[in-house]
Short mmCIF file of C-alpha atoms in Angstrom, two decimals:
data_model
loop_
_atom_site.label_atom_id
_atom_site.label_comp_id
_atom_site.label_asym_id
_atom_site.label_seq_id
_atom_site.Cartn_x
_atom_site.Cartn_y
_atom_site.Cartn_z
CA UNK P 30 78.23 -36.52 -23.47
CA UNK P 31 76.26 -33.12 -23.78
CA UNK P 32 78.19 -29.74 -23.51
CA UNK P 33 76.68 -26.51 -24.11
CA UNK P 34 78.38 -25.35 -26.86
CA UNK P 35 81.20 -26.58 -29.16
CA UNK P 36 83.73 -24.00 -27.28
CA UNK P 37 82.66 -25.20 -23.86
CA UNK P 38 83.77 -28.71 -23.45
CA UNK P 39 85.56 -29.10 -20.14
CA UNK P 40 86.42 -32.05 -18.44
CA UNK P 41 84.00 -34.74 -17.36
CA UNK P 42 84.64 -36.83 -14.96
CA UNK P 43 83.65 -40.45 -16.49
CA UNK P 44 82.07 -42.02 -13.51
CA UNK P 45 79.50 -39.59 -13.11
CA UNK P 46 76.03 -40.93 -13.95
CA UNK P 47 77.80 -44.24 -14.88
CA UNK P 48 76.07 -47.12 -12.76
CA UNK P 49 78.88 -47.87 -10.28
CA UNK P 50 77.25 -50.73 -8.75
CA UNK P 51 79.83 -52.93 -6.93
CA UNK P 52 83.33 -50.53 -7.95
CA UNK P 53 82.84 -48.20 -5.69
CA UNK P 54 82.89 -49.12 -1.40
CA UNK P 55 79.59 -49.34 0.16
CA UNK P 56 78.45 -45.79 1.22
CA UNK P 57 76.18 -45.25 4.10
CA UNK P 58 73.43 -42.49 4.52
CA UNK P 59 73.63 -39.16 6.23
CA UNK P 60 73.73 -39.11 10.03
CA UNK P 61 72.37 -36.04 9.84
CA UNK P 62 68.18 -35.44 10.28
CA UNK P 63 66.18 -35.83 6.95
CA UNK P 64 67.26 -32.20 6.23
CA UNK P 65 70.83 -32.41 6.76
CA UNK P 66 71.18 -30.57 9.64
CA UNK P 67 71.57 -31.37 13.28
CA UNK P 68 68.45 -29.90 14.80
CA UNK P 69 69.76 -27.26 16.18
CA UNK P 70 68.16 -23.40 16.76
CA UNK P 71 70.11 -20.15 16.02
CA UNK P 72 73.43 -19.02 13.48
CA UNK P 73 75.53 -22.24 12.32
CA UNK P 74 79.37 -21.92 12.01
CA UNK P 75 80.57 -24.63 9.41
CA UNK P 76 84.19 -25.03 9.24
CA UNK P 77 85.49 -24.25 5.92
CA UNK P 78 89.18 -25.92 4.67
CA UNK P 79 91.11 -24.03 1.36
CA UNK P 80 94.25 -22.88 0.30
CA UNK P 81 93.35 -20.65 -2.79
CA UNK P 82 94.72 -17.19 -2.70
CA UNK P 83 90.91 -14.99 -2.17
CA UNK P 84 88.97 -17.56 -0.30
CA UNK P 85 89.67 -15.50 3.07
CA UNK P 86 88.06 -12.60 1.31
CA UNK P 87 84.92 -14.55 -0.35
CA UNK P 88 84.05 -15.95 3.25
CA UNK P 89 84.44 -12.83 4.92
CA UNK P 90 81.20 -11.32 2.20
CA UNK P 91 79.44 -14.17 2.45
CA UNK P 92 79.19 -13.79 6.72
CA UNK P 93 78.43 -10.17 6.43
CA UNK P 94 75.44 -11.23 3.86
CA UNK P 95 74.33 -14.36 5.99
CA UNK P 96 72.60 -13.91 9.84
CA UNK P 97 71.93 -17.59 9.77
CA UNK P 98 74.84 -19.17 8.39
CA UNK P 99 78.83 -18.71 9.00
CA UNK P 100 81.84 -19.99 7.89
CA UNK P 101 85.07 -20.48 9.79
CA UNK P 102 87.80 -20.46 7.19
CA UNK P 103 91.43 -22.19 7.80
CA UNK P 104 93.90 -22.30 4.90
CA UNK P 105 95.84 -25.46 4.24
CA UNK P 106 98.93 -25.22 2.84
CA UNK P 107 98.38 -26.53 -1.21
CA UNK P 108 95.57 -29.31 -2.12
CA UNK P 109 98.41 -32.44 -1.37
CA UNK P 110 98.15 -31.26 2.10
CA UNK P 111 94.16 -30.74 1.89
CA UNK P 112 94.26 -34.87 1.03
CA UNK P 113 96.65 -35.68 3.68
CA UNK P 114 94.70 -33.08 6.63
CA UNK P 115 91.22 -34.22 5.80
CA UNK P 116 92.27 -38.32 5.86
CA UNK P 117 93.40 -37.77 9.67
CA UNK P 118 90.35 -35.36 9.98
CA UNK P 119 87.60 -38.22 8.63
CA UNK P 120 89.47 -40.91 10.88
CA UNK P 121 89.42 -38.95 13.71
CA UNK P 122 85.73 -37.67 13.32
CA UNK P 123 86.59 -34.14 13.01
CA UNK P 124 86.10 -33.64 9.37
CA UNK P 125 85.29 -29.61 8.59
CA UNK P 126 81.90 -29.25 6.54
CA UNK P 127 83.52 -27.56 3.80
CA UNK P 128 86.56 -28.42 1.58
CA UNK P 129 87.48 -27.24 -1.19
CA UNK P 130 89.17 -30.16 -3.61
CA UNK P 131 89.97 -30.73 -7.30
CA UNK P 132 87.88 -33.42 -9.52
CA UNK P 133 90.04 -35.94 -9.05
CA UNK P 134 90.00 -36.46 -5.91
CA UNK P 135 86.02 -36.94 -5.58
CA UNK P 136 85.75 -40.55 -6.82
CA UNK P 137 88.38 -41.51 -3.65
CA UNK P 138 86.82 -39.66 -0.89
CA UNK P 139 83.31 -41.02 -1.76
CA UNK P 140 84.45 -44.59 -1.69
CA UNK P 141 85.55 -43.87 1.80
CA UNK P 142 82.58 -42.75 2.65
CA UNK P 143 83.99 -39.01 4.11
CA UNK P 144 81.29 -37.05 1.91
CA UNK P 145 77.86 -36.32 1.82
CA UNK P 146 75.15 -36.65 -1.08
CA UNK P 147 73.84 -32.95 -0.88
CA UNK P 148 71.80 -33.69 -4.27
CA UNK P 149 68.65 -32.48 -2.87
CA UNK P 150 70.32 -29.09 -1.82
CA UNK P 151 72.29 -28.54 -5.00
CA UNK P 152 70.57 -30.23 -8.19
CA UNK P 153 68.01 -27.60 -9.00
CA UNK P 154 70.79 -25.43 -9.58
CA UNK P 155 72.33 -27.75 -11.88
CA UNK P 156 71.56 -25.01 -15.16
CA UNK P 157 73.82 -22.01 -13.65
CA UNK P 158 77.12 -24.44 -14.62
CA UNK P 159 78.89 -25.89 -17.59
CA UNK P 160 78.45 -28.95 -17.91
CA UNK P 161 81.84 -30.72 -17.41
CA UNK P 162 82.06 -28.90 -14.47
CA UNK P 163 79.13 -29.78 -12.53
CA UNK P 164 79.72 -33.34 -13.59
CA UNK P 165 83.38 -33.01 -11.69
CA UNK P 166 81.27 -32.81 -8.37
CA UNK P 167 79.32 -36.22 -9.13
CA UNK P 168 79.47 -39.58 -8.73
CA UNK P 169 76.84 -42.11 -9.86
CA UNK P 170 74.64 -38.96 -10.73
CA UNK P 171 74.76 -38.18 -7.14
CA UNK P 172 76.55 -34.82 -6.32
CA UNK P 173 78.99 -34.24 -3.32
CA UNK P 174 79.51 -30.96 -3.61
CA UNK P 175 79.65 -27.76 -5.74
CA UNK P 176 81.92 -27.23 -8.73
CA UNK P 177 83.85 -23.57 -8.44
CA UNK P 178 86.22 -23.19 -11.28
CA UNK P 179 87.09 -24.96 -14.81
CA UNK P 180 90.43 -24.80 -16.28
CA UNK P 181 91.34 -23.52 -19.62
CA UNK P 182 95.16 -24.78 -19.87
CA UNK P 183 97.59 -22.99 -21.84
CA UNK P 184 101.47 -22.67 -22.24
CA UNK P 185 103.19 -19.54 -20.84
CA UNK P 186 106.33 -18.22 -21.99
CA UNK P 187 109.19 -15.34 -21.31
CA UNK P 188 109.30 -13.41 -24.80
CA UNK P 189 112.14 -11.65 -23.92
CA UNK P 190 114.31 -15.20 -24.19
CA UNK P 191 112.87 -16.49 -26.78
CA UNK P 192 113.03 -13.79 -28.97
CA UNK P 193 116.93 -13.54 -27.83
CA UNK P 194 117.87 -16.47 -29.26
CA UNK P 195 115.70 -16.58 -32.38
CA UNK P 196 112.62 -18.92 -30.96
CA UNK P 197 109.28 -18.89 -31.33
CA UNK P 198 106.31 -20.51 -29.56
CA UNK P 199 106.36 -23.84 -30.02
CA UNK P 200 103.30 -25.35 -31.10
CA UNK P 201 104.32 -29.64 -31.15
CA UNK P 202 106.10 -31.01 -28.27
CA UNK P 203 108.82 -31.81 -30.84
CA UNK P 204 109.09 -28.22 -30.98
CA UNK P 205 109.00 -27.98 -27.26
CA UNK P 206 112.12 -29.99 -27.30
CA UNK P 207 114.10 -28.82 -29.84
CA UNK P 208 113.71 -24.75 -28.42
CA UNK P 209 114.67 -26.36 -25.29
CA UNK P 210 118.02 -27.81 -26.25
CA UNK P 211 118.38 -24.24 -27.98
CA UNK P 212 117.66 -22.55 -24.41
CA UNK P 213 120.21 -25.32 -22.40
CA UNK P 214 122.78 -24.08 -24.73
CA UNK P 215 122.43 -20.57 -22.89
CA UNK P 216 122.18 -21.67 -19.74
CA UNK P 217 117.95 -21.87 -19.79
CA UNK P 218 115.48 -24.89 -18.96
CA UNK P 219 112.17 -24.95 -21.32
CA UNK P 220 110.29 -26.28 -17.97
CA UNK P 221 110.53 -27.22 -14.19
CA UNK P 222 109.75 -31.07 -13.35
CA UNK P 223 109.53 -30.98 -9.12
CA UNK P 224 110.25 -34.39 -7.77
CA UNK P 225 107.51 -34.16 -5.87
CA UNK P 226 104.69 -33.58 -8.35
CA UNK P 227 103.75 -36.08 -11.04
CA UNK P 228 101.06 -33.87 -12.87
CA UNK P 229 103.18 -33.57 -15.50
CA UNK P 230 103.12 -36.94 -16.51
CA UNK P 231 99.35 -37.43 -15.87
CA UNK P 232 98.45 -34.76 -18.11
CA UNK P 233 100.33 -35.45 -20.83
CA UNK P 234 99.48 -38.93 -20.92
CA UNK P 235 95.77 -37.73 -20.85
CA UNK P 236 96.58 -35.15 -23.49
CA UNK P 237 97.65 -38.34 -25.97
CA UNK P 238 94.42 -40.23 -25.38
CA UNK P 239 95.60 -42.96 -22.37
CA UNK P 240 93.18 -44.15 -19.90
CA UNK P 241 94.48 -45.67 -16.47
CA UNK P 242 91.06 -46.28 -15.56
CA UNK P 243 88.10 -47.17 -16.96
CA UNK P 244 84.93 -48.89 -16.69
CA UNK P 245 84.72 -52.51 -17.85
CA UNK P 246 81.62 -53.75 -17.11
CA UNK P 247 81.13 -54.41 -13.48
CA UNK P 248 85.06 -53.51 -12.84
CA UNK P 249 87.43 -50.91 -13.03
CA UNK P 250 90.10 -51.59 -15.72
CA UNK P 251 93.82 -50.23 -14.90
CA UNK P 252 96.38 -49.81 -17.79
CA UNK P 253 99.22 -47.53 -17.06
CA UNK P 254 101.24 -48.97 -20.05
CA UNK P 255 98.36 -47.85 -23.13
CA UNK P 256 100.40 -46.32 -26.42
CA UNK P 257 98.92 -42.95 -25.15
CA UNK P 258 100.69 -42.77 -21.88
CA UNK P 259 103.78 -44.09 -23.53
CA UNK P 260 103.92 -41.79 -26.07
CA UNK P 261 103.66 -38.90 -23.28
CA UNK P 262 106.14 -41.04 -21.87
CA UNK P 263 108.79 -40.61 -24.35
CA UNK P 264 107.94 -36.74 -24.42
CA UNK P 265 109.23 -36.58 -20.62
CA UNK P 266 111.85 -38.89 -21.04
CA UNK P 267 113.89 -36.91 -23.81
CA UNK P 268 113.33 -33.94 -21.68
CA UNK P 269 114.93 -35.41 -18.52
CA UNK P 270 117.34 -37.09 -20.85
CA UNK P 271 118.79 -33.88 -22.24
CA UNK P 272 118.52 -31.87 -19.01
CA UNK P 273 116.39 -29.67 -20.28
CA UNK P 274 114.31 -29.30 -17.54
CA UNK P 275 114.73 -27.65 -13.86
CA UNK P 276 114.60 -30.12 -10.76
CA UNK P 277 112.69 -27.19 -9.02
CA UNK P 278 110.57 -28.08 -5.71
CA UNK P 279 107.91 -26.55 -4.88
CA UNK P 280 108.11 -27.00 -1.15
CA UNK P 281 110.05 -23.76 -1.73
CA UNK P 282 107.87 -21.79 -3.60
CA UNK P 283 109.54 -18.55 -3.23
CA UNK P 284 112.70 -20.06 -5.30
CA UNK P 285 110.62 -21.79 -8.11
CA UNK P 286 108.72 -18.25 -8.90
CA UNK P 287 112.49 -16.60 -8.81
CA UNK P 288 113.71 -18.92 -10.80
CA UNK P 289 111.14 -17.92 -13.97
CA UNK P 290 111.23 -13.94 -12.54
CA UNK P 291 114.64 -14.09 -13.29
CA UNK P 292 114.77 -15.77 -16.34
CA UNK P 293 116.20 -19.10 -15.33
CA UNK P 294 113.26 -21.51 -16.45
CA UNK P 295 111.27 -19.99 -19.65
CA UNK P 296 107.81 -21.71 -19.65
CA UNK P 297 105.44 -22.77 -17.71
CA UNK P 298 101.88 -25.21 -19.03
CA UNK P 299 99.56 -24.02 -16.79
CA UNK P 300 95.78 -22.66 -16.04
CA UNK P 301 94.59 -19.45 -15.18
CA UNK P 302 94.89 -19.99 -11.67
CA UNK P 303 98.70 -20.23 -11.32
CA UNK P 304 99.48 -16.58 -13.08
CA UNK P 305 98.32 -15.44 -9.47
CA UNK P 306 101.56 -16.88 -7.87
CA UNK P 307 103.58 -15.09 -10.55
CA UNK P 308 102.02 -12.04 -10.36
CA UNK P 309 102.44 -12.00 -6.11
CA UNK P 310 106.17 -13.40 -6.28
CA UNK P 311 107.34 -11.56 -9.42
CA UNK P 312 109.57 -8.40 -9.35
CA UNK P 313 111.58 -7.92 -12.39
CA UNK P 314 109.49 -9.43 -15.49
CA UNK P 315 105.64 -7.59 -15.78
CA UNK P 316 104.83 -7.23 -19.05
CA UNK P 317 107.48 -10.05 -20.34
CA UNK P 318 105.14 -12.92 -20.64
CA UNK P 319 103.38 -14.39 -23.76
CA UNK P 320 100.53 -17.08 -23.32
CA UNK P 321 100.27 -19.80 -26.77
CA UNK P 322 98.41 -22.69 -26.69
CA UNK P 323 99.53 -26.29 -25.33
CA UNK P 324 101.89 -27.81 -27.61
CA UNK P 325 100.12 -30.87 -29.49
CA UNK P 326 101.24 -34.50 -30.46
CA UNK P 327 103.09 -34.11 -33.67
CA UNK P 328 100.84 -34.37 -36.64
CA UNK P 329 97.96 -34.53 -34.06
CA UNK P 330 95.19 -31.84 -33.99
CA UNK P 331 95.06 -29.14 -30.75
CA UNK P 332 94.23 -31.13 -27.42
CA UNK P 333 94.65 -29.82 -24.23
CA UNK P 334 94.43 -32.36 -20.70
CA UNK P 335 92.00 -31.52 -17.99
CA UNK P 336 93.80 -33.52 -15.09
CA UNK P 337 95.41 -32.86 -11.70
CA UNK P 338 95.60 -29.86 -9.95
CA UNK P 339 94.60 -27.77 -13.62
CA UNK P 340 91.11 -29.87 -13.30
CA UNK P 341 88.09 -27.66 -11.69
CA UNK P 342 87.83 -26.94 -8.28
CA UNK P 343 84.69 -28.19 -6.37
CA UNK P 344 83.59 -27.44 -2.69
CA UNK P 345 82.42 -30.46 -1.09
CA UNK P 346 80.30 -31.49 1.76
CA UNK P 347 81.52 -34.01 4.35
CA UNK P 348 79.04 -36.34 5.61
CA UNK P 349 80.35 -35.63 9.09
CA UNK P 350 78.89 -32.81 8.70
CA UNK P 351 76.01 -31.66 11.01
CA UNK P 352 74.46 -28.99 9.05
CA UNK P 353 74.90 -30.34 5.59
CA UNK P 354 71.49 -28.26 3.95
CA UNK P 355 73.25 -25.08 5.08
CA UNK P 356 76.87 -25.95 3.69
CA UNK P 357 75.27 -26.56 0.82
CA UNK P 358 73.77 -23.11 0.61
CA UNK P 359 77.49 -21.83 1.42
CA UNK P 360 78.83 -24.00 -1.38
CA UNK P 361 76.04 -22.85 -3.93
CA UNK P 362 77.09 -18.92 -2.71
CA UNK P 363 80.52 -19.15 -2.95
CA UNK P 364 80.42 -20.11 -6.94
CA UNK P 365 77.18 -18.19 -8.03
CA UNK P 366 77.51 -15.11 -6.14
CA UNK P 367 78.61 -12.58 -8.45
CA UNK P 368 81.36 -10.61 -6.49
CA UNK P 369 82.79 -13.74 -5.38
CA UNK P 370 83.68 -15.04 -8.41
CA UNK P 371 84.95 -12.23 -9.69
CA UNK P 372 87.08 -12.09 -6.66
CA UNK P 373 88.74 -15.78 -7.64
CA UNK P 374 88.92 -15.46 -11.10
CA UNK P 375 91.43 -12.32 -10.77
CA UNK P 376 95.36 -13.26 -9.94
CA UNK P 377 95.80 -10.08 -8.14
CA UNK P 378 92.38 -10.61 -5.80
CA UNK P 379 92.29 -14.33 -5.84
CA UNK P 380 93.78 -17.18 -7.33
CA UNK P 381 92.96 -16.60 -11.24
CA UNK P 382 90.32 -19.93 -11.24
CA UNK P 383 87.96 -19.92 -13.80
CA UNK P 384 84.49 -19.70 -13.00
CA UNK P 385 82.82 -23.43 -14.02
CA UNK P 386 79.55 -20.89 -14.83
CA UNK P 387 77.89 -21.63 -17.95
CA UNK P 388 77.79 -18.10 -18.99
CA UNK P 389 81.71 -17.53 -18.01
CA UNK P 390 83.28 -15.69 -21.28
CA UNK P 391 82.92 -12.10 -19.48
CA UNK P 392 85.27 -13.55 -16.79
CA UNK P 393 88.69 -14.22 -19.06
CA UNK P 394 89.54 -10.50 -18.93
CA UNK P 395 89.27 -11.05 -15.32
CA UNK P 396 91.23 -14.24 -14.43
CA UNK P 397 93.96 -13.21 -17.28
CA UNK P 398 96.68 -10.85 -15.69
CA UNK P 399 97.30 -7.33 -17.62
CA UNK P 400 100.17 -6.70 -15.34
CA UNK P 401 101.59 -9.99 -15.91
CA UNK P 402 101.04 -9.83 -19.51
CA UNK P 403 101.72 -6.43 -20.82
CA UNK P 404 101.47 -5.88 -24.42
CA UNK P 405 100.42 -9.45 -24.50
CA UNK P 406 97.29 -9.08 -22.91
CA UNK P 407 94.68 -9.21 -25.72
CA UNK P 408 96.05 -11.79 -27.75
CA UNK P 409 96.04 -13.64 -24.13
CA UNK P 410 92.19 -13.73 -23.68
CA UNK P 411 91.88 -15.23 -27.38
CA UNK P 412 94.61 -18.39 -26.70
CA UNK P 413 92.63 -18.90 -23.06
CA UNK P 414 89.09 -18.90 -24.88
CA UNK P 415 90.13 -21.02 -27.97
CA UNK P 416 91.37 -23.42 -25.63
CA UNK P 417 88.36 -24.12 -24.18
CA UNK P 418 87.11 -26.05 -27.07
CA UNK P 419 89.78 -28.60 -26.93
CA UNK P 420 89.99 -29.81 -23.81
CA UNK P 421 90.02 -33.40 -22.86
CA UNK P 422 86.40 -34.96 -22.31
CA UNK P 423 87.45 -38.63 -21.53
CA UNK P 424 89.23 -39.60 -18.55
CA UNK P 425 88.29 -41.19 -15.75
CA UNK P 426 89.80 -41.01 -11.81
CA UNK P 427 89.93 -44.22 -10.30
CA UNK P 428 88.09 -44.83 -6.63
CA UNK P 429 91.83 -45.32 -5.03
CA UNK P 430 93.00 -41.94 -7.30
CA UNK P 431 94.83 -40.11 -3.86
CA UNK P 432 96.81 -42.92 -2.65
CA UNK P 433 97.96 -44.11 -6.35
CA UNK P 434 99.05 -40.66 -6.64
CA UNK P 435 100.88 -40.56 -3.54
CA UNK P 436 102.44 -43.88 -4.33
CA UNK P 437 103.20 -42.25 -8.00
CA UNK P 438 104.93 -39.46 -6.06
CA UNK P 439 107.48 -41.52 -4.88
CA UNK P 440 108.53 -43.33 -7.74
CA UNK P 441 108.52 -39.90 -9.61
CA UNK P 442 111.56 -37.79 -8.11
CA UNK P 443 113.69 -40.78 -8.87
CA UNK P 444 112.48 -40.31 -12.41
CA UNK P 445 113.82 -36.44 -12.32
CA UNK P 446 116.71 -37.91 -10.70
CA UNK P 447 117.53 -40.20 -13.32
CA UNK P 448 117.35 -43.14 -10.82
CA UNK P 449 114.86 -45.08 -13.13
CA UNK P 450 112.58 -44.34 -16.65
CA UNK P 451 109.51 -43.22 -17.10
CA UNK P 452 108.51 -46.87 -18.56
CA UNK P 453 109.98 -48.14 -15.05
CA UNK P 454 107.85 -45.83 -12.95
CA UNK P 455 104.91 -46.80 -14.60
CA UNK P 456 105.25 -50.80 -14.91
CA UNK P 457 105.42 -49.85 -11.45
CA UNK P 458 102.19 -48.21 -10.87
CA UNK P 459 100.58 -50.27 -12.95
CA UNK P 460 101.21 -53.23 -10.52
CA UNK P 461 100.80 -51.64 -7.47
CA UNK P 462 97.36 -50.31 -8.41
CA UNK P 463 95.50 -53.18 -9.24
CA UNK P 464 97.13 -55.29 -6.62
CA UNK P 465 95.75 -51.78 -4.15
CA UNK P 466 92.51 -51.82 -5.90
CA UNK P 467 92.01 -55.80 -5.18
CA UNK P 468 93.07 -54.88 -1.10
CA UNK P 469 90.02 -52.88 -1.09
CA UNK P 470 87.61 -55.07 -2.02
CA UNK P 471 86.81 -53.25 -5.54
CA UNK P 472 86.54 -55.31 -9.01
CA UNK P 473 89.63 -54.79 -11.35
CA UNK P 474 91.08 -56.22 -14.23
CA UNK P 475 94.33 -55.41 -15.53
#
């Protein structure tokens, strides 16, 4: 794989320019004329689905700079939703042009044949992004859309408690641990695990080297049980074990960002992006906040996951689209323009994404949150831009990624409920997936 530079490796998604032939459903053309659009004369208004914190403001420069082209923005609740919405949308032939979407979500919606191949619109741009970034928007070498941020991931930490009782960063997730049975002692959880969101197992199994899917030849390969996902695996189970985590959801976000304000849960692994929801629901701790990088395997060298909602946003193009050249054009503004990505990358003005630019360094001042920070602020912009040289190159989504994940949802909460293991949930999911791949048609072994 080619990266720019040894500090720039973010996340490639593995199917792109892999010859899919046969894994992936059969995808039509456009409907569209040979230019994408419908035909029509005049200003086009291209329905524009979101839900980062900023977008509102982006669309509203971009139709005071366009005569031709506008965008009709509607916010959707978080990107869970965004899947959910845009199925009933596709089915019912109502799909919005625009959508923004995370990387792993690209590989499912193109084998149901919901987006559009906008490669002729978008490709000669292809030298304004990083690499692993503009590869998140591809499949088969084909691209379906625009990449908008990447995602430096990081831990994120309340000073203040740790330095109470005598802690310090951890650095191994044996560390992690051990400060957390420290913190439980004094009424504190080291993290939140919501019972709705299994992220937290995805990325640490891609942090330790698994692979659920890959490409075996002419089929996809599925193994949920690898020694990398179990070793992430025992990580989470110890944790849930010794109650060392909050049960947390985030269906009330108001009480999760509370909950670290007030000092109940003390860290947080996360990307740029979420420091903007601290920094709009916090009251009580500005300046109390430390970033460090994400704890590694012990014994194992720095390695931080790419996955899930912490992979890089893209803006795709639905093939129900009528004017697919000019959404294209939208996309392309929306992550090149200048003032618009410095309006995302800051958590006061947007939601903290990092640009997926090539040239992006200038922006971690931007996306990193002085207020949120304090003192910390400085030695902040060095953990975000060392950890862009370690993040995880490797891992592949699977064509049937949203509804595994939905399916892995489930069986989650009754892991933070202590109904069943991790190992349970994920013999589990390792059944259901290739007996869901099979259903569709699509070569798997495993």
């Amino acid at each position: 794989m080619n990266f720019t530079s040894p500090r720039r490796r973010f996340a490639h998604v593995a199917v792109a320019g892999v010859a899919l032939t046969g894994l992936l459903a059969a995808c039509g053309g456009s409907d569209s004329g040979d230019d994408g659009s419908s035909g029509a004369s005049g200003p086009v208004t291209l329905p524009f689905w979101g839900w980062a914190n900023g977008q509102d403001a982006v669309v509203k420069a971009f139709n005071a700079s366009h005569k031709d082209i506008k965008l009709k923005y509607t916010k959707v609740t978080d990107q869970l939703t965004m899947q959910k919405q845009l199925t009933n949308a596709v089915k019912a032939g109502n799909a919005p042009c625009l959508v923004q979407n995370t990387a792993e979500y690209v590989t499912s919606w193109v084998s149901q044949d919901a987006l559009a191949d906008i490669s002729q619109y978008v490709d000669s741009a292809k030298g304004k992004f990083n690499a692993g970034a503009w590869a998140g928007a591809q499949v088969q070498g084909k691209s379906y859309g625009v990449p908008t941020s990447s995602s430096p991931n990081f831990t994120i930490y309340r000073t203040d408690v740790f330095e109470k009782y005598g802690l310090k960063a951890p650095t191994t997730w044996d560390e992690f641990i051990a400060a957390g049975k420290v913190l439980k002692k004094h009424g504190v959880k080291i993290t939140n695990y919501a019972g709705e969101d299994p992220s937290t197992l995805e990325v640490l199994a891609m942090q330790a080297g698994a692979h659920w899917y890959a490409i075996d030849g002419n089929s996809w390969k599925v193994d949920f049980q690898d020694a990398g996902t179990l070793k992430a695996a025992k990580v989470i189970q110890e944790i849930i074990d010794n109650d060392l985590n909050s049960k947390l959801s985030f269906a009330d976000y108001a009480a999760v960002q509370r909950n670290y304000d007030n000092g109940g849960t003390a860290t947080r692994q996360i990307s740029t992006w979420q420091q903007a929801g601290m920094v709009q629901n916090f009251t009580k701790s500005f300046g109390k906040w430390a970033l460090s990088p994400w704890p590694t395997f012990d014994g194992e060298a720095a390695k931080t996951p790419a996955g899930t909602n912490l992979t890089g946003s893209v803006t795709l193009v639905t093939k129900q689209c009528e004017n697919q050249k000019q959404a294209a054009e939208a996309a392309l503004w929306m992550s090149t323009d200048p003032a618009a990505v410095k309006t995302m990358a800051s958590p006061e003005t947007g939601n903290g994404v990092f640009p997926a630019l090539k040239d992006s360094d200038s922006y971690i001042a931007q996306a990193t949150s002085e207020k949120l920070l304090g003192k910390n602020y400085d030695a902040a912009q060095t953990v975000v831009k060392d950890s862009l040289s370690t993040i995880t190159t490797d891992w592949t989504f699977g064509p049937n990624w949203t509804a595994m994940f939905t399916e892995m949802q489930a069986g989650w909460a009754k892991v933070v409920s202590k109904e069943q293991t991790v190992t349970d949930l994920l013999a589990h999911m390792q059944e259901w997936t290739v007996k869901d791949l099979k259903s569709r048609g699509i070569s798997v072994k495993g």
